[in-house]
Amino acid sequence: MALFQVCIVEDEKPILDLMKVIIGRNPYFTITGTFVSPLEALDHLPRLKPDVAFLDVEMPRMNGLELAQNISKLSERTKIVFTTAYRHYALEAFDVYALDYILKPVTPAAIERVADRLLKLHRPVVLNGHRAWTSAIKCFGGLDVRSPEGAPVRFPTRMTEELFAYFLCHPGKEQSKWQLADMLWPDMKEERVSHNLHNTIYRLKKLLKENGIGMDIQKSNEGYLLDTGHVLYDVLAFEKEYDALTGAGDPKDAEQAERLCALYKGPLLDGKPYLWKMPLEEAHFNKYTALVRYLITEDLAKQKWLKAEQRLEAYVSLYPVHEEMNRTLMGLYAMRGDKEKIVRQYSVFEHTYRKVLGLEPPQELRDRVASWLG
């Protein structure tokens, strides 16, 4: 199954036919559109939204560099590869953030190089039978955004970062521009808010493009939405796979539940003071807790005591004052007669409970611990 959808724009028909053969033979590419006219290509591009567009630089009416600029406005996740017989176009080509630059005649080796570059941008995975791409974007345990090469992405403003975080938590969902504006600038006058939002969207789109993150912020009738393209990040993967795993009930596949727990590295956008994240954070916490409960039940049914302990220890390292999970963990220690671990775990729980909640641990749990210690 090919991974990348391709469009080719070449005004010389014999060269176009040759490129169709060479690109079509590469297992990573599926050709979804070929055009001899750049204007015709521009008309079809919003519908096709290819992963990569091979553009001849020297064309009448609209050259490849102009076409690339127009493509970037319509579909920022489409990567551009220029083809030309003239090496001096290279610097101009990379001014519009081209993925690659191929000197004619186009060869299979050059096409393989393009495929390798695309594959390095993201790592392919299979989710529910469909190919997607993991990315260097993490939302669980804190916001961490990196380029495909692993370099941290620096946001130009705090609002740009928060806006991207909000889009990441609401992928593919249309967001009213007024809702976004009110979220970011609740006390600002309407005319300034609109200006600020426009500038922030522009900065975010530019940042995604410059850092090779294959996403696009698209304008809709009432506002904007995040088109994630083929990019898959932790929250998006968690949501998609959790819904498939649970349906209308509890989790039913231990292996899939394990994968979801591995995605969850801590509270959503931990450390970020975004008020809008609170209900989402609680919802993801509840889902993670349900997954851990399910897996522990499976472990205990199969008498995998050590596995259950490890799973519980990982959970309470994230949520040290969760009474149920601490009680279950100490119960497993008691079953193995490990009083030293009971004392150590209860000491950590008691200290954190007092510090975080300002309360003494529940009497029922104190009594249970006393009975375990005998």
XYZ file of C-alpha atoms in Angstrom:
374
model
C 0.000 0.000 0.000
C 1.507 3.348 -1.083
C 1.989 5.937 1.636
C 2.110 9.233 -0.247
C -0.317 10.794 -2.717
C 1.406 12.661 -5.549
C 0.531 15.335 -8.090
C 2.799 16.112 -11.046
C 2.775 19.416 -12.964
C 4.922 19.381 -16.114
C 4.090 21.318 -19.286
C 6.057 19.018 -21.624
C 3.946 15.927 -22.260
C 6.815 13.488 -23.017
C 8.558 14.438 -19.750
C 5.264 14.170 -17.871
C 4.702 10.657 -19.232
C 8.228 9.643 -18.223
C 7.741 10.998 -14.686
C 4.460 9.104 -14.366
C 6.311 5.880 -15.113
C 9.274 6.546 -12.790
C 7.227 7.870 -9.861
C 4.513 5.251 -10.378
C 7.078 2.467 -9.968
C 8.127 3.696 -6.542
C 6.192 1.689 -3.913
C 5.738 4.684 -1.620
C 3.860 6.856 -4.141
C 0.370 6.870 -5.618
C -0.201 9.395 -8.408
C -3.567 11.102 -7.929
C -3.214 13.934 -10.456
C -1.097 14.930 -13.470
C -1.314 18.288 -15.235
C 0.360 20.079 -18.116
C -1.183 23.388 -17.023
C -0.262 24.976 -13.680
C -3.579 26.859 -13.642
C -5.524 23.623 -14.053
C -3.447 22.040 -11.277
C -4.262 24.942 -8.983
C -7.986 24.437 -9.613
C -7.826 20.762 -8.608
C -5.426 20.997 -5.703
C -7.944 21.898 -2.953
C -9.780 18.656 -3.727
C -6.719 16.433 -4.148
C -4.598 17.746 -1.235
C -1.557 15.658 -2.236
C 1.218 14.841 0.188
C 3.801 15.950 -2.374
C 3.670 17.953 -5.611
C 6.372 17.599 -8.281
C 6.528 20.940 -10.105
C 8.408 21.931 -13.232
C 10.036 25.308 -12.614
C 9.905 26.618 -16.193
C 6.259 26.805 -17.323
C 4.261 29.434 -19.242
C 1.634 31.704 -17.640
C 2.657 30.628 -14.112
C 6.078 29.231 -13.316
C 6.724 26.546 -10.722
C 7.904 28.958 -8.044
C 4.690 30.986 -8.302
C 2.630 27.791 -8.351
C 4.395 26.562 -5.207
C 3.553 29.772 -3.372
C -0.099 29.371 -4.322
C -0.091 25.713 -3.289
C 1.332 26.623 0.106
C -1.607 28.965 0.694
C -4.143 26.268 -0.224
C -2.537 23.244 1.423
C 0.402 23.893 3.708
C 0.966 20.212 4.399
C 1.704 19.540 0.696
C 5.464 19.176 0.258
C 7.004 20.724 -2.861
C 9.613 19.080 -5.098
C 10.913 21.151 -8.008
C 12.141 19.653 -11.276
C 14.233 21.689 -13.700
C 17.124 21.509 -16.161
C 18.750 24.599 -14.619
C 20.712 24.414 -11.380
C 20.564 28.181 -10.734
C 16.923 27.913 -9.614
C 17.909 26.003 -6.461
C 18.244 28.964 -4.099
C 14.902 30.422 -5.175
C 13.296 27.008 -4.787
C 14.313 26.689 -1.175
C 13.023 30.184 -0.468
C 9.550 28.620 -0.720
C 10.556 25.725 1.573
C 10.888 23.020 -1.074
C 11.398 19.499 0.215
C 13.774 18.711 -2.641
C 15.113 19.899 -5.995
C 15.597 17.446 -8.867
C 17.695 18.211 -11.925
C 16.310 16.715 -15.125
C 16.277 14.078 -16.372
C 14.341 12.657 -13.407
C 15.769 9.308 -12.307
C 14.505 6.512 -10.020
C 17.336 7.340 -7.606
C 16.112 10.934 -7.277
C 12.563 9.726 -6.580
C 13.870 7.311 -3.952
C 15.690 10.230 -2.308
C 12.424 12.177 -2.104
C 10.655 9.156 -0.582
C 13.429 8.771 2.001
C 13.092 12.418 3.004
C 9.347 12.069 3.429
C 9.761 8.905 5.488
C 12.246 10.644 7.788
C 9.774 13.441 8.518
C 7.447 11.035 10.293
C 7.487 7.404 11.299
C 4.658 5.323 9.751
C 2.362 3.345 12.038
C -0.875 1.430 11.583
C -3.928 2.564 13.522
C -7.159 0.597 13.190
C -5.965 -0.796 9.882
C -5.030 2.599 8.434
C -1.583 4.093 7.977
C -0.815 7.268 9.857
C 2.316 9.104 11.042
C 3.691 9.590 14.490
C 5.205 12.975 15.180
C 7.431 14.686 17.693
C 4.470 16.370 19.381
C 3.499 15.440 22.922
C 0.583 16.807 24.945
C 0.433 14.273 27.794
C 2.730 15.229 30.657
C 3.270 18.705 29.238
C 3.437 20.328 25.812
C 6.522 19.373 23.802
C 6.701 20.245 20.104
C 9.730 19.289 18.022
C 10.700 19.343 14.385
C 11.027 16.008 12.522
C 14.765 16.242 13.240
C 14.083 16.479 16.990
C 14.881 20.181 17.507
C 12.562 21.972 19.982
C 10.115 24.320 18.275
C 10.245 27.839 19.684
C 6.934 29.667 19.622
C 7.148 33.364 18.751
C 4.523 34.330 21.338
C 2.746 32.741 24.288
C -0.571 33.094 22.455
C 0.774 31.217 19.430
C 1.717 28.321 21.697
C -1.652 28.279 23.464
C -3.563 28.475 20.189
C -1.638 25.481 18.819
C -2.236 23.553 22.053
C -5.958 24.266 21.748
C -6.056 23.084 18.129
C -4.123 19.928 19.072
C -6.778 19.115 21.661
C -9.613 19.741 19.158
C -8.279 18.274 15.876
C -10.483 18.507 12.810
C -13.168 20.461 14.678
C -14.216 23.885 13.449
C -13.527 26.573 16.023
C -15.347 29.892 15.892
C -12.959 32.802 15.520
C -14.840 34.644 18.243
C -14.535 31.694 20.612
C -10.809 31.540 19.959
C -10.438 35.285 20.389
C -12.376 35.300 23.650
C -10.289 32.434 24.965
C -6.988 34.205 24.261
C -7.942 37.852 24.872
C -11.078 37.885 27.055
C -10.804 41.550 28.064
C -9.682 43.108 24.792
C -11.765 45.273 22.470
C -13.355 43.489 19.509
C -11.465 45.270 16.736
C -8.077 44.570 18.331
C -9.004 40.964 19.102
C -9.760 40.233 15.451
C -6.427 41.724 14.394
C -4.514 39.777 17.046
C -6.162 36.479 16.096
C -5.363 36.975 12.420
C -1.705 37.670 13.242
C -1.482 34.709 15.617
C -2.969 32.336 13.031
C -0.459 33.645 10.498
C 2.455 33.092 12.893
C 1.264 29.563 13.674
C 0.873 28.601 10.015
C 4.338 29.979 9.284
C 5.838 28.096 12.223
C 4.305 24.775 11.125
C 5.624 25.270 7.611
C 9.128 26.310 8.616
C 9.522 23.392 11.042
C 8.279 20.738 8.614
C 5.258 19.784 10.735
C 2.798 18.328 8.245
C -0.303 20.033 9.614
C -2.351 22.942 8.346
C -4.619 25.525 9.968
C -7.528 25.896 7.558
C -10.035 28.712 7.399
C -13.677 27.641 7.577
C -16.967 29.478 7.283
C -17.077 30.508 10.920
C -13.449 30.262 11.974
C -10.575 27.795 11.737
C -9.752 24.124 12.146
C -6.627 21.995 12.427
C -6.063 19.594 9.537
C -3.650 17.004 10.977
C -3.032 15.405 7.569
C -1.159 12.132 8.074
C 0.398 13.298 11.331
C -0.446 11.316 14.460
C 0.434 12.597 17.941
C -0.294 11.254 21.410
C -3.680 12.862 22.151
C -5.048 12.192 18.668
C -3.867 8.557 18.724
C -5.214 8.087 22.259
C -8.658 9.411 21.349
C -8.991 7.421 18.132
C -7.800 4.138 19.572
C -9.672 4.534 22.865
C -12.979 4.970 21.043
C -12.246 1.909 18.905
C -11.207 -0.106 21.957
C -14.113 0.686 24.254
C -17.048 1.306 21.919
C -19.977 1.812 24.239
C -18.494 -0.188 27.106
C -15.282 -1.152 28.867
C -11.946 -1.950 27.205
C -11.848 -5.383 25.603
C -8.304 -5.827 24.269
C -5.354 -5.935 26.674
C -2.686 -5.407 24.005
C -4.425 -2.315 22.669
C -4.990 -1.022 26.204
C -1.243 -1.422 26.847
C -0.461 0.751 23.829
C -2.813 3.456 25.041
C -1.321 3.457 28.541
C 2.133 3.836 26.976
C 0.914 6.999 25.231
C -0.243 8.557 28.485
C 2.758 10.251 30.119
C 0.856 12.371 32.613
C -1.884 15.012 32.823
C -2.849 16.761 29.607
C -0.650 19.838 28.976
C 0.751 19.492 32.473
C 2.184 22.743 33.782
C 0.275 24.939 31.345
C -2.164 27.406 32.973
C -4.883 27.044 30.335
C -8.332 27.192 31.921
C -9.991 25.542 28.897
C -7.929 22.366 29.322
C -9.403 21.413 32.718
C -12.438 19.375 31.546
C -10.314 17.720 28.849
C -7.618 16.886 31.377
C -10.175 15.243 33.675
C -11.730 13.294 30.785
C -8.342 11.873 29.738
C -7.475 11.080 33.350
C -10.714 9.107 33.685
C -9.996 7.173 30.494
C -6.457 6.370 31.583
C -7.724 5.226 34.976
C -10.311 2.963 33.328
C -7.572 1.408 31.166
C -5.334 0.750 34.166
C -8.210 -0.801 36.141
C -8.964 -3.093 33.215
C -5.343 -4.169 32.815
C -4.893 -4.778 36.554
C -8.020 -6.942 36.583
C -6.548 -8.933 33.687
C -3.194 -9.239 35.492
C -4.766 -10.473 38.721
C -6.984 -12.955 36.890
C -3.834 -14.450 35.310
C -1.911 -14.223 38.613
C 0.618 -11.829 37.134
C 1.272 -10.196 40.496
C 4.550 -8.480 39.585
C 3.054 -7.028 36.401
C 0.110 -5.646 38.361
C 2.478 -4.106 40.910
C 4.553 -2.434 38.207
C 1.435 -1.075 36.556
C 0.146 0.326 39.847
C 3.536 1.820 40.731
C 3.576 3.619 37.376
C 0.073 4.955 38.034
C 0.755 6.282 41.553
C 3.969 7.923 40.338
C 1.692 10.107 38.191
C -1.172 10.390 40.706
C 0.331 9.841 44.173
C -2.836 10.713 46.137
C -5.196 8.351 44.272
C -6.596 6.375 47.192
C -7.953 3.383 45.276
C -4.737 2.670 43.390
C -2.551 3.123 46.480
C -4.785 0.761 48.447
C -4.650 -1.860 45.689
C -0.872 -1.556 45.409
C -0.300 -1.905 49.150
C -2.725 -4.845 49.139
C -0.498 -6.616 46.633
C 2.536 -5.912 48.805
C 0.628 -7.361 51.768
C -0.252 -10.480 49.792
C 3.476 -11.065 49.258
C 4.249 -10.243 52.893
C 6.423 -7.279 51.945
C 5.830 -5.018 54.938
C 8.787 -2.809 54.100
C 7.192 -1.757 50.818
C 3.846 -1.173 52.551
C 5.497 1.172 55.046
C 7.401 3.013 52.331
C 4.371 3.399 50.054
C 2.063 4.520 52.838
C 4.648 7.034 54.043
C 4.822 8.611 50.560
C 1.022 8.590 50.244
C 0.506 10.141 53.705
C 3.077 12.898 53.143
C 1.721 13.802 49.684
C -1.908 13.606 50.834
C -1.258 16.109 53.605
C 0.784 18.395 51.368
C -1.587 18.413 48.376
C -4.973 18.151 50.064
C -4.181 19.509 53.520
C -5.908 16.498 55.078
C -5.095 13.328 56.977
C -5.416 10.113 54.955
C -8.847 8.436 55.227
C -9.332 6.487 58.446
C -10.423 3.375 56.549
C -7.122 3.227 54.703
C -5.129 3.831 57.902
C -6.936 0.929 59.528
C -6.299 -1.301 56.518
C -2.582 -0.498 56.570
C -2.430 -1.201 60.316
C -4.026 -4.629 59.754
C -1.535 -5.436 56.958
C 1.380 -4.519 59.186
C -0.109 -6.586 62.042
